[in-house]
GROMACS .gro file of C-alpha atoms in nm:
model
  423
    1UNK     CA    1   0.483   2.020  -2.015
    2UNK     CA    2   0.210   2.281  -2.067
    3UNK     CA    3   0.350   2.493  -2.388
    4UNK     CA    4   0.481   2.849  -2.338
    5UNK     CA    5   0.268   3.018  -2.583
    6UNK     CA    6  -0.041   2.844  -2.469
    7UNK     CA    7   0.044   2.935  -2.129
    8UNK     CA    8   0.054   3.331  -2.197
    9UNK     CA    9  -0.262   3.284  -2.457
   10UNK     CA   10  -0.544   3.090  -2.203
   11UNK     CA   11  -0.339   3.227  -1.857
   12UNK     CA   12  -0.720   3.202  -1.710
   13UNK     CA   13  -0.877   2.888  -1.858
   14UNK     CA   14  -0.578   2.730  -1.769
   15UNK     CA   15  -0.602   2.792  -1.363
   16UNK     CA   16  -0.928   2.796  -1.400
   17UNK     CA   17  -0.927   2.409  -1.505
   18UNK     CA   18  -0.623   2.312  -1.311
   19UNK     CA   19  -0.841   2.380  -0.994
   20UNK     CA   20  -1.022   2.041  -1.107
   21UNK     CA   21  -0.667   1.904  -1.019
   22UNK     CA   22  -0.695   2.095  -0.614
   23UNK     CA   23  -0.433   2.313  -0.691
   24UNK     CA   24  -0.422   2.695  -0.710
   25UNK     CA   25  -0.165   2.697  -1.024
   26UNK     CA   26  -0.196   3.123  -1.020
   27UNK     CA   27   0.134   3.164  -0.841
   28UNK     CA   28   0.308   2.887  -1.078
   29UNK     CA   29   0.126   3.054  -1.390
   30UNK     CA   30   0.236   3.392  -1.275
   31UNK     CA   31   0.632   3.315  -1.225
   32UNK     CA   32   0.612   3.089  -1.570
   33UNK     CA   33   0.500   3.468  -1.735
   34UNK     CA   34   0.735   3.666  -1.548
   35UNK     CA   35   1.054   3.457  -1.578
   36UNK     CA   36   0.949   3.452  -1.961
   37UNK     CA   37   0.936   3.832  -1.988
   38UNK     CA   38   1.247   3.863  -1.826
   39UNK     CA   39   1.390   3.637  -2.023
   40UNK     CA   40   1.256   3.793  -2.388
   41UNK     CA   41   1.361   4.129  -2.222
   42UNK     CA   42   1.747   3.998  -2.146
   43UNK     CA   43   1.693   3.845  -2.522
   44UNK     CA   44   1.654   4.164  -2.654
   45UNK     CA   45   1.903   4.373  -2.471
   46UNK     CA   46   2.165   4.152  -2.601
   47UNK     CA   47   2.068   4.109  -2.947
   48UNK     CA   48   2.112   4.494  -2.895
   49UNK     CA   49   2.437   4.477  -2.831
   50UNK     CA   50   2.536   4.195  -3.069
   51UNK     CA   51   2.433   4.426  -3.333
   52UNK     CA   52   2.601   4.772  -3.226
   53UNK     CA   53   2.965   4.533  -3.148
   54UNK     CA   54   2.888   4.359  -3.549
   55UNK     CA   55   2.849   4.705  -3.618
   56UNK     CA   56   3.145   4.864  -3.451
   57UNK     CA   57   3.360   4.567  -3.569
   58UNK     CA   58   3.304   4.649  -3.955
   59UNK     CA   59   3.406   5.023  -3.855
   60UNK     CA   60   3.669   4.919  -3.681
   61UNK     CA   61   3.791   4.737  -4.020
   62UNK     CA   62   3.705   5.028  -4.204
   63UNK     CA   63   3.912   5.253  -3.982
   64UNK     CA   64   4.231   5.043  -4.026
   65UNK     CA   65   4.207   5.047  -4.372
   66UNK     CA   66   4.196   5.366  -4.394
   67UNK     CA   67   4.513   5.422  -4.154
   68UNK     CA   68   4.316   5.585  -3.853
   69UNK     CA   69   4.448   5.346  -3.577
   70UNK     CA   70   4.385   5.560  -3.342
   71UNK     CA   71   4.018   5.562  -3.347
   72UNK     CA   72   3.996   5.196  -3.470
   73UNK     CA   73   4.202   5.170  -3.117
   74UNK     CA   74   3.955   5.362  -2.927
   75UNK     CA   75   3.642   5.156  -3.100
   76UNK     CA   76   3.780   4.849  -2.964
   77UNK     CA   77   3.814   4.954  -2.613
   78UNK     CA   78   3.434   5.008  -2.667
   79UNK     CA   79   3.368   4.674  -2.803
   80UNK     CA   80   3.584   4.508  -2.514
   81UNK     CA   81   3.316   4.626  -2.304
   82UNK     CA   82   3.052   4.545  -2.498
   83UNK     CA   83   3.206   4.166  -2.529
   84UNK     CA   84   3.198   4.157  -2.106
   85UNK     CA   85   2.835   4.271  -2.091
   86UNK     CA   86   2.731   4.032  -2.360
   87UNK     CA   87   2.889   3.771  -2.165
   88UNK     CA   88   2.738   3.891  -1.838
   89UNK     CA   89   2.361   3.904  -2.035
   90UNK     CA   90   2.412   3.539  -2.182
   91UNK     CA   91   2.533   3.360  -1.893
   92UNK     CA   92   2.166   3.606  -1.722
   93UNK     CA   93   1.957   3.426  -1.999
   94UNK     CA   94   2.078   3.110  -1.958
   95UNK     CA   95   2.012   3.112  -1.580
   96UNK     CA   96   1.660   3.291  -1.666
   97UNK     CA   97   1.583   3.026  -1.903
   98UNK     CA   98   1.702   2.691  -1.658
   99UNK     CA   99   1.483   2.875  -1.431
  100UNK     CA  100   1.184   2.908  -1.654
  101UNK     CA  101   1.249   2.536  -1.778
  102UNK     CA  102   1.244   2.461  -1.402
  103UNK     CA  103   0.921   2.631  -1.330
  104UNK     CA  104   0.685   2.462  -1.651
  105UNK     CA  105   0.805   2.136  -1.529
  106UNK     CA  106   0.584   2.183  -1.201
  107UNK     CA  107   0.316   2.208  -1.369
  108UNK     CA  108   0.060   1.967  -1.430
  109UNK     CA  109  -0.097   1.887  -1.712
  110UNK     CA  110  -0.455   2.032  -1.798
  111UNK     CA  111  -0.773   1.828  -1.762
  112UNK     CA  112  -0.979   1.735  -2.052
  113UNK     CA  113  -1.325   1.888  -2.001
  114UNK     CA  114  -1.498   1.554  -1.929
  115UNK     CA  115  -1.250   1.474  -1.639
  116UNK     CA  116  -1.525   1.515  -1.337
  117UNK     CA  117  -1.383   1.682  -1.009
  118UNK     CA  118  -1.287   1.579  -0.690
  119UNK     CA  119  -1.036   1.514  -0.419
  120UNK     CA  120  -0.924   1.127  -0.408
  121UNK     CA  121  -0.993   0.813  -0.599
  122UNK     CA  122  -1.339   0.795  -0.385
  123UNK     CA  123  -1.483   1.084  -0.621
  124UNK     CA  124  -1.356   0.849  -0.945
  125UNK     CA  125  -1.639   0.814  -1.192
  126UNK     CA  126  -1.719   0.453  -1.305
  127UNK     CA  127  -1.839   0.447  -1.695
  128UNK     CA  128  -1.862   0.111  -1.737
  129UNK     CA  129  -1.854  -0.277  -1.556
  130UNK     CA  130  -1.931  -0.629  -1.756
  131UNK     CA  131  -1.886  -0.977  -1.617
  132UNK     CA  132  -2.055  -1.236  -1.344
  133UNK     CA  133  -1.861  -1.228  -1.025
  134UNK     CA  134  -1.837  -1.579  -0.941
  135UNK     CA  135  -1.997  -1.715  -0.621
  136UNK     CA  136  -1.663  -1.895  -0.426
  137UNK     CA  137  -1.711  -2.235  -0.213
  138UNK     CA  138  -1.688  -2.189   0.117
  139UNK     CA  139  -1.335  -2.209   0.233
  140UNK     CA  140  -1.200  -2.052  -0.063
  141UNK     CA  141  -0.864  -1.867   0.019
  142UNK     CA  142  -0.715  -1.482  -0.119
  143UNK     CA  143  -0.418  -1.551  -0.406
  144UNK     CA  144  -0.150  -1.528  -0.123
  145UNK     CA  145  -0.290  -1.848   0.064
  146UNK     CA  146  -0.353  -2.036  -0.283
  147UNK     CA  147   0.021  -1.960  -0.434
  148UNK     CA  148   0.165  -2.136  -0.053
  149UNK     CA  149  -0.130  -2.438  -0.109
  150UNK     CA  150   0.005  -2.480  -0.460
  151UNK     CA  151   0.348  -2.352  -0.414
  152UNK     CA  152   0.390  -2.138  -0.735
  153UNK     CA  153   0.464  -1.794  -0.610
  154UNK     CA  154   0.751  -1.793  -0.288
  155UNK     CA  155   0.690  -1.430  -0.139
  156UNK     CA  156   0.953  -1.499   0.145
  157UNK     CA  157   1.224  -1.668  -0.082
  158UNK     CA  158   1.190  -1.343  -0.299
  159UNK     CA  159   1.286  -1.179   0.080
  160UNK     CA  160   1.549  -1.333   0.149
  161UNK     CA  161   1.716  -1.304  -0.237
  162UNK     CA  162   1.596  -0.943  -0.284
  163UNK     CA  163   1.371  -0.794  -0.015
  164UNK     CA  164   0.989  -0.746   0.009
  165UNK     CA  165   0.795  -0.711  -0.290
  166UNK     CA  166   1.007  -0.872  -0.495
  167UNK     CA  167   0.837  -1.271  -0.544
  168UNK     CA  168   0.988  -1.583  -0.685
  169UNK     CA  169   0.735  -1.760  -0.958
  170UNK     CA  170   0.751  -2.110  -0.945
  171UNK     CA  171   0.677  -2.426  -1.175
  172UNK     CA  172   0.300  -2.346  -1.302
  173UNK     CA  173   0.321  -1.975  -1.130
  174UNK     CA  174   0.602  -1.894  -1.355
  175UNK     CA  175   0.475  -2.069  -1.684
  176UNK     CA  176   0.145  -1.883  -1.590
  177UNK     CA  177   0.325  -1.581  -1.609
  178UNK     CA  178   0.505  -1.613  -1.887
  179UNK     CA  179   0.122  -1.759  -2.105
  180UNK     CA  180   0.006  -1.406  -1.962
  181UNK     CA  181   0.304  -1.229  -2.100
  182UNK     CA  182   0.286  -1.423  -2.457
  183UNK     CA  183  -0.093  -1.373  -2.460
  184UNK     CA  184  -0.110  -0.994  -2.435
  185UNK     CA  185   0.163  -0.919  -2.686
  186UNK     CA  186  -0.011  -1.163  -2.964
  187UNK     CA  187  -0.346  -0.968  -2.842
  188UNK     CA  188  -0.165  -0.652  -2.906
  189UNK     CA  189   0.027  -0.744  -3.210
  190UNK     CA  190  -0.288  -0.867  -3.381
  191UNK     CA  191  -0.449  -0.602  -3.330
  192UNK     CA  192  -0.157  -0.371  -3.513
  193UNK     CA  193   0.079  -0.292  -3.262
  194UNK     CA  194   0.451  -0.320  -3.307
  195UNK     CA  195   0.617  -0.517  -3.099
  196UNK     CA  196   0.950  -0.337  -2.925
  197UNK     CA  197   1.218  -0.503  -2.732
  198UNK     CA  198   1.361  -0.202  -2.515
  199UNK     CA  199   1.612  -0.111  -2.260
  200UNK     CA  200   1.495  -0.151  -1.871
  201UNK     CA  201   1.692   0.133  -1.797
  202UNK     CA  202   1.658   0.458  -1.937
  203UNK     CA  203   1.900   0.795  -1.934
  204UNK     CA  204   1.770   1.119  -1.733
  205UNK     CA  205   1.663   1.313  -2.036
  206UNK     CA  206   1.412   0.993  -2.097
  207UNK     CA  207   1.244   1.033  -1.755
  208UNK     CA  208   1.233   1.380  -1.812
  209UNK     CA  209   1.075   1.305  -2.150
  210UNK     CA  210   0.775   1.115  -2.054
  211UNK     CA  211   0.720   1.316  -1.733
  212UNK     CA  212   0.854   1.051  -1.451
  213UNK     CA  213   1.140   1.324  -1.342
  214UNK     CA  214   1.080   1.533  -1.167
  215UNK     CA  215   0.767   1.422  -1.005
  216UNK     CA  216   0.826   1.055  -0.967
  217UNK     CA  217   1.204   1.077  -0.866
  218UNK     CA  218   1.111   0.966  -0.520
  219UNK     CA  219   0.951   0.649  -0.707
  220UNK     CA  220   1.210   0.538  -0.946
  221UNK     CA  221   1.511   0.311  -0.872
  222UNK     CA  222   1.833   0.486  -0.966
  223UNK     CA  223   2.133   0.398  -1.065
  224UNK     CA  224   2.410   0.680  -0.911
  225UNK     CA  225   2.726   0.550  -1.114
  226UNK     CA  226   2.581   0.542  -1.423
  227UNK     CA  227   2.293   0.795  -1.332
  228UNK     CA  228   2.040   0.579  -1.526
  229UNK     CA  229   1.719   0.496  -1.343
  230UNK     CA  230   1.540   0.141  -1.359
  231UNK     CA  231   1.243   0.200  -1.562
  232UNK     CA  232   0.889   0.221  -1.357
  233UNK     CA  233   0.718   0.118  -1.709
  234UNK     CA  234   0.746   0.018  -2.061
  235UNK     CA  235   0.603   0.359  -2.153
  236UNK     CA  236   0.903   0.598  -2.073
  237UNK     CA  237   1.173   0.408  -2.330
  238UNK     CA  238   0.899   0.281  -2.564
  239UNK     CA  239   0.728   0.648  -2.623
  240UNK     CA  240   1.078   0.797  -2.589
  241UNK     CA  241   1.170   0.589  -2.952
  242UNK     CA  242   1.034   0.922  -3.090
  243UNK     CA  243   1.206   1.204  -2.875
  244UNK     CA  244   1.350   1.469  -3.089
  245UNK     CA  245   1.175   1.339  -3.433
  246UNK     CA  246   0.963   1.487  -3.648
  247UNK     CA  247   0.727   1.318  -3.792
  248UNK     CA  248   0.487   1.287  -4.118
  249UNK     CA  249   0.157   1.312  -4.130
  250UNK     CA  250   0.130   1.024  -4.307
  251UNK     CA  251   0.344   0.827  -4.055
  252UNK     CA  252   0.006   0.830  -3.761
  253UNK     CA  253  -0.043   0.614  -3.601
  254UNK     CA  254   0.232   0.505  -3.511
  255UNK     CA  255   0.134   0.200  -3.243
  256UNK     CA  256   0.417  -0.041  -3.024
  257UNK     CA  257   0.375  -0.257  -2.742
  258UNK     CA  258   0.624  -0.429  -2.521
  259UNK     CA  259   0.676  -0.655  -2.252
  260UNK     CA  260   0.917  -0.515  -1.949
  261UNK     CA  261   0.986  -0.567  -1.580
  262UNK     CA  262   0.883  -0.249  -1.426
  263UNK     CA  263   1.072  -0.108  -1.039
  264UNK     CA  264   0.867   0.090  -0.837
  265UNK     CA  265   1.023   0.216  -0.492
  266UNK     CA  266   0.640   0.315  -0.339
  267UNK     CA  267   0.606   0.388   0.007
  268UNK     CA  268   0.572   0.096   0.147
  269UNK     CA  269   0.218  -0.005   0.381
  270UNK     CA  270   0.057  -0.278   0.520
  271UNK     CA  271  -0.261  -0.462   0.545
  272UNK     CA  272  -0.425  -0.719   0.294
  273UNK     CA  273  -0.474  -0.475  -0.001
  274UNK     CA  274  -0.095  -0.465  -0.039
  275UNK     CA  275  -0.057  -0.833   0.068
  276UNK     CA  276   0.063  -1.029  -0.142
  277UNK     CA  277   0.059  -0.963  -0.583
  278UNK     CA  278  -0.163  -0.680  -0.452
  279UNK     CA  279   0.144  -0.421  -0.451
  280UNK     CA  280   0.516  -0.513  -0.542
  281UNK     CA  281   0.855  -0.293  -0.637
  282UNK     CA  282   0.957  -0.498  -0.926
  283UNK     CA  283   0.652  -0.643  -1.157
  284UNK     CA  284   0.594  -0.751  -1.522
  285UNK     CA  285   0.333  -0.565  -1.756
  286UNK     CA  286   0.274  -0.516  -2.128
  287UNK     CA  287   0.191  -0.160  -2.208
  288UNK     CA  288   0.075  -0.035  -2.533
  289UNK     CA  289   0.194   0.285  -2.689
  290UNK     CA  290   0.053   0.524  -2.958
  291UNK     CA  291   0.182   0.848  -3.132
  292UNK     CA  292  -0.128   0.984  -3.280
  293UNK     CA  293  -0.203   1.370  -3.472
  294UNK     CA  294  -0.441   1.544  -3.277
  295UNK     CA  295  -0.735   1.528  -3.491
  296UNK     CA  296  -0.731   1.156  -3.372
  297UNK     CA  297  -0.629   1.092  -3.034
  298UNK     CA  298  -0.949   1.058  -2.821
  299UNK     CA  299  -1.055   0.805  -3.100
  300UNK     CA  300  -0.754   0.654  -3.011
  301UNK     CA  301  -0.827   0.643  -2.692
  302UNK     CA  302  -1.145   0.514  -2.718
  303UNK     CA  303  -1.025   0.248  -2.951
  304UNK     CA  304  -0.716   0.155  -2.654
  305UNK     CA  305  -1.054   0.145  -2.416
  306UNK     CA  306  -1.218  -0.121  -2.588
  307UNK     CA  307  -0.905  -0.304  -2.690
  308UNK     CA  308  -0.840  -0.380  -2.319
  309UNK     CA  309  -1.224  -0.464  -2.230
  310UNK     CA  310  -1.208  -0.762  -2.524
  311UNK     CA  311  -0.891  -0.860  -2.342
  312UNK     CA  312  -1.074  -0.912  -2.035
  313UNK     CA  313  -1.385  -1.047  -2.160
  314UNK     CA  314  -1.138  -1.343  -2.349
  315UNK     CA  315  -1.029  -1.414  -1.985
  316UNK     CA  316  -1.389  -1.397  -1.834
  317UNK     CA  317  -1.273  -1.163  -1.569
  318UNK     CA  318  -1.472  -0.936  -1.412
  319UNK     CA  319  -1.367  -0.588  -1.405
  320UNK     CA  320  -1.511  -0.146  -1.413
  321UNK     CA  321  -1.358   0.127  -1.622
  322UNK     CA  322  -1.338   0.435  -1.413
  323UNK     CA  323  -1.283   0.799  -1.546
  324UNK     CA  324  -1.061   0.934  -1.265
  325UNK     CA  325  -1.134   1.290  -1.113
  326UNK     CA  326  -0.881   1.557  -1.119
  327UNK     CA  327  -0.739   1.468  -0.792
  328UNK     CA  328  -0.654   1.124  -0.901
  329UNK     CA  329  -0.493   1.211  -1.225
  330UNK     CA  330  -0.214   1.134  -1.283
  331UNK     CA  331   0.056   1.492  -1.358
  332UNK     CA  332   0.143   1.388  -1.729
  333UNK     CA  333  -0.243   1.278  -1.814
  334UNK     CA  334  -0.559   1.488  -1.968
  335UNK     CA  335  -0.774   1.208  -1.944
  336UNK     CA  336  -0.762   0.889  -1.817
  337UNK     CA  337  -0.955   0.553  -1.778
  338UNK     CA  338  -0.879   0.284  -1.499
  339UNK     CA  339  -0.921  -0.082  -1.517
  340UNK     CA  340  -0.992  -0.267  -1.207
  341UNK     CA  341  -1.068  -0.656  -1.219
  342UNK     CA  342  -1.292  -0.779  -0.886
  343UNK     CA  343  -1.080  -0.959  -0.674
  344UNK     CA  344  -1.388  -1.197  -0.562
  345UNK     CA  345  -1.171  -1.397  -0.229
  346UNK     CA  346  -1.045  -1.040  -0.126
  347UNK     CA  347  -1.403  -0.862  -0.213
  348UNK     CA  348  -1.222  -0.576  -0.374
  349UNK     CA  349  -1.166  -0.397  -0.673
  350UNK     CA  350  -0.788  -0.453  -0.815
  351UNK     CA  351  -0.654  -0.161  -1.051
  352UNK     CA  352  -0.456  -0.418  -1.355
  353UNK     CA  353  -0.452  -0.083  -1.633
  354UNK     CA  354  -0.457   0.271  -1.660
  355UNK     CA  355  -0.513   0.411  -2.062
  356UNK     CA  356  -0.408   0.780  -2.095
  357UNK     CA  357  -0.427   1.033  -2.307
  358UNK     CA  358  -0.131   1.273  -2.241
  359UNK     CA  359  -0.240   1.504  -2.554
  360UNK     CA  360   0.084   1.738  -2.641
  361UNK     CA  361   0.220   1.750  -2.251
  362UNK     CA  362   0.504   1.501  -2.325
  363UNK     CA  363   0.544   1.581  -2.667
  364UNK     CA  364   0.677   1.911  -2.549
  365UNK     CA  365   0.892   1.783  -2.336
  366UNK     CA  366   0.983   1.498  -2.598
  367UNK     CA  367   0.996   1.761  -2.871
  368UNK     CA  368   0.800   1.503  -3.102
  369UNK     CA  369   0.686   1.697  -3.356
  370UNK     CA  370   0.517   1.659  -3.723
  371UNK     CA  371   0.478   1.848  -4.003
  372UNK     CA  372   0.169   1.965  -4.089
  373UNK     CA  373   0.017   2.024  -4.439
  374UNK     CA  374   0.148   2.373  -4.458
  375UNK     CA  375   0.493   2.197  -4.366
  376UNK     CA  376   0.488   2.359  -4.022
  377UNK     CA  377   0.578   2.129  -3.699
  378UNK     CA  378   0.331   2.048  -3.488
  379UNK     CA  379   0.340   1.890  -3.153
  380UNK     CA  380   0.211   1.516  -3.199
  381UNK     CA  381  -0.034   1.369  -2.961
  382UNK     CA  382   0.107   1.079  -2.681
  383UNK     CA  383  -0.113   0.767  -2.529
  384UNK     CA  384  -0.068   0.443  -2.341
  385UNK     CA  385  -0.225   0.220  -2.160
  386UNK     CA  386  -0.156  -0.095  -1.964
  387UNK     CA  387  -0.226  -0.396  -2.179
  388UNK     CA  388  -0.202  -0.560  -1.929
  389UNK     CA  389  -0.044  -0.583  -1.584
  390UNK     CA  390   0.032  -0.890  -1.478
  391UNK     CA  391   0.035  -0.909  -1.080
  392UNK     CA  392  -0.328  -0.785  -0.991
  393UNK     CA  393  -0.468  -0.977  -1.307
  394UNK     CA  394  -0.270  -1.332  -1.205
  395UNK     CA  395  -0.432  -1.235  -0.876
  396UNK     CA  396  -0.769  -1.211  -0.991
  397UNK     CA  397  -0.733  -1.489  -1.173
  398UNK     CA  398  -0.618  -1.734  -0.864
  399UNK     CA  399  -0.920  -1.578  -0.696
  400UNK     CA  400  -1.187  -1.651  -0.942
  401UNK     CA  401  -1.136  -1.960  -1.103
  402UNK     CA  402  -1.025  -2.128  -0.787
  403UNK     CA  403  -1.209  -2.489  -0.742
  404UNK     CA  404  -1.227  -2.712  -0.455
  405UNK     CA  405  -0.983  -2.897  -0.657
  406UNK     CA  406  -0.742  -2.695  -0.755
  407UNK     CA  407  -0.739  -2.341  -0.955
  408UNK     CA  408  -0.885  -2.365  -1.353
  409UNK     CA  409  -0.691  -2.173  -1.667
  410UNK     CA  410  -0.904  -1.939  -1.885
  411UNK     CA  411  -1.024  -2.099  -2.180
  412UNK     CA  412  -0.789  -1.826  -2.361
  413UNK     CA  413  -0.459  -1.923  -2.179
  414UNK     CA  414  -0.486  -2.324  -2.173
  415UNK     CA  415  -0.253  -2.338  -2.529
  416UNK     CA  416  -0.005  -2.072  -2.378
  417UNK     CA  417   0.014  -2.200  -2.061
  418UNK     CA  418  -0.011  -2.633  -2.186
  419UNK     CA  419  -0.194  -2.723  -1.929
  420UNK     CA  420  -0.569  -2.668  -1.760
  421UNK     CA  421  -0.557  -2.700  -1.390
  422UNK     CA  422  -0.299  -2.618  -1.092
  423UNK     CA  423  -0.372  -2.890  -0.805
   0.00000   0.00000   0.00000
């Protein structure tokens, strides 16, 4: 959530950059400003008369004292009617300011300045690609047709339990999956992230935290009874740790990573690029998390960038970074980078992480603050990235080491995984 003050200061700059984003934000700006001034003008006209009815309560005292009940009488007829307008004004402010709440949620976040424009993920800007894509013998099969062959991922048994997108993992599919899991914590954890065990279900305030609710309602599983909402990624509990804190200076960075199941209700589609691992309501992933002060974050980012890319090169996978263009951004994030691994038997490009740089927009809405060295709170700085997730890279993986004889382990899974070859 864009921050009030900012908001009246850069009114301009602001639409001005959201139109990177293809949206016309002047009508959203211009409601944010006048709900606000209605609201500071109700504000004032009842601290107004909070003051005169404090001040015709001590006369009133004063009056009684003095054995004139008569006017003491009278005063309080006034203040009786000062006490209903009050009421009237406060339950008008509180409306004003739900409304005003209301209205900054639908706004986006702001664009860094080297987030390039355009209209879909076809205008995304790619920084940066490493690694051989393998040549495949002839006859070699997508991961969908290799999990049947080997029988280690049942897509219709995962039907008939659950419903589509939901796949069984079986004998070296599921201790696969679980090397992948083990690998990218230790990655993380060695290189300084905590590692958090978290809740897979979070309360509304936590989606509205991290910037899933309202935008992503449609998205998220939820659970009426208890209104709690299956969590569409480790980010939203892990980053919401820190709602409502404040912070030292000395405490950044503050870095966690965590293994969860993530649900997804997406629209569902069909074809071969959401065959399969391709797209799926209930996946694993690791994501990594960091808190950062501001003077630090894109070096943060940067540092989360290259992380991932010596993750990838350990599994010999090759993959792009893209910048993505305002249209493609995601509402919470100022910048971000995408991942995609070639998919060599589907002769795609497979998105497996997104790192983001969310600068103070869920901080706001967090209220995660620090205080500076003049011991005045500051909103922190908020950034995570994928780290990784699992379906699309297990794809890849199936895809590009498959043999003749049967599919090969990276080098740097073979002692997680305890063996070297599915046949």
């Amino acid at each position: 959530m864009l921050q009030l003050q900012t908001i009246r200061e850069n009114k301009e700059s602001i639409i001005t950059a959201l139109k990177k984003r293809n949206i016309d934000a002047a009508p959203m700006i211009a409601a944010v400003i006048e709900l606000d001034e209605k609201r500071r003008s109700i504000q004032t006209e009842l601290d107004g008369i909070l003051a005169e009815s404090n001040k015709l309560s001590k006369e009133i005292g004063q009056l009684f004292k003095s054995g004139k009940a008569q006017e003491a009488n009278a005063l309080k007829d006034k203040t009786a009617g000062l006490k209903e307008t009050s009421k009237q004004l406060g339950d008008d402010l509180n409306a004003t300011a739900a409304a005003l709440q209301e209205q900054l949620y639908l706004i986006p976040n702001v664009p860094h300045t080297s987030v390039p424009a355009g209209n879909s993920d076809a205008d995304n800007e790619e920084v940066f690609r490493e690694g051989d894509i393998p040549t495949l013998f002839e006859g070699a099969m997508p991961h969908w047709e290799l999990a049947k062959k080997y029988d280690i991922i049942d897509f219709e048994l995962g039907v008939k339990i659950t419903g589509a997108g939901f796949p069984v993992y079986k004998g070296k599919g599921a201790r696969l999956q679980r090397a992948l899991i083990s690998y990218f914590l230790d990655k993380n954890t060695a290189a300084g992230y905590t590692e958090m065990q978290v809740p897979h279900m979070v309360n509304e305030a936590s989606g509205y935290g991290t910037g899933q609710l309202p935008d992503k309602e449609g998205q998220m599983y939820h659970v009426q009874a208890d209104d709690l909402y299956l969590i569409p990624t480790a980010e939203v509990p892990v980053t919401n740790l820190h709602r409502d804190d404040i912070l030292a200076e000395s405490d950044f960075p503050i870095k966690y990573t965590g293994y969860t199941p993530c649900f997804r209700r997406e629209a569902g589609s069909y074809g071969a690029h959401v065959r399969g691992l391709n797209r799926l309501h209930q996946f694993d992933k690791v994501e990594i998390v960091r808190l950062e002060h501001p003077n630090n974050s894109y070096q943060a980012l940067d540092e989360m960038v290259e992380h991932v890319k010596n993750i990838l090169r350990e599994l010999k996978l090759p993959y792009r970074i893209l910048r993505l263009c305002g249209g493609d951004l995601g509402f919470t994030s100022a910048l971000t980078y995408d991942f995609e691994v070639f998919s060599t038997a589907q002769d795609r490009w497979l998105e497996i992480s997104s790192v983001s740089n969310f600068e103070t927009f869920q901080a706001n809405r967090l209220k995660l603050r620090y205080k500076d060295e003049n011991g005045k709170s500051q909103l922190a700085h908020t950034l995570n990235g994928s780290s990784l997730a699992l379906p699309r890279v297990l794809a890849g993986i199936l895809e590009n080491y498959q043999t003749e004889n049967g599919i090969k382990i990276p080098d740097a899974l073979v002692s997680y995984c305890g063996f070297e070859l599915i046949d």
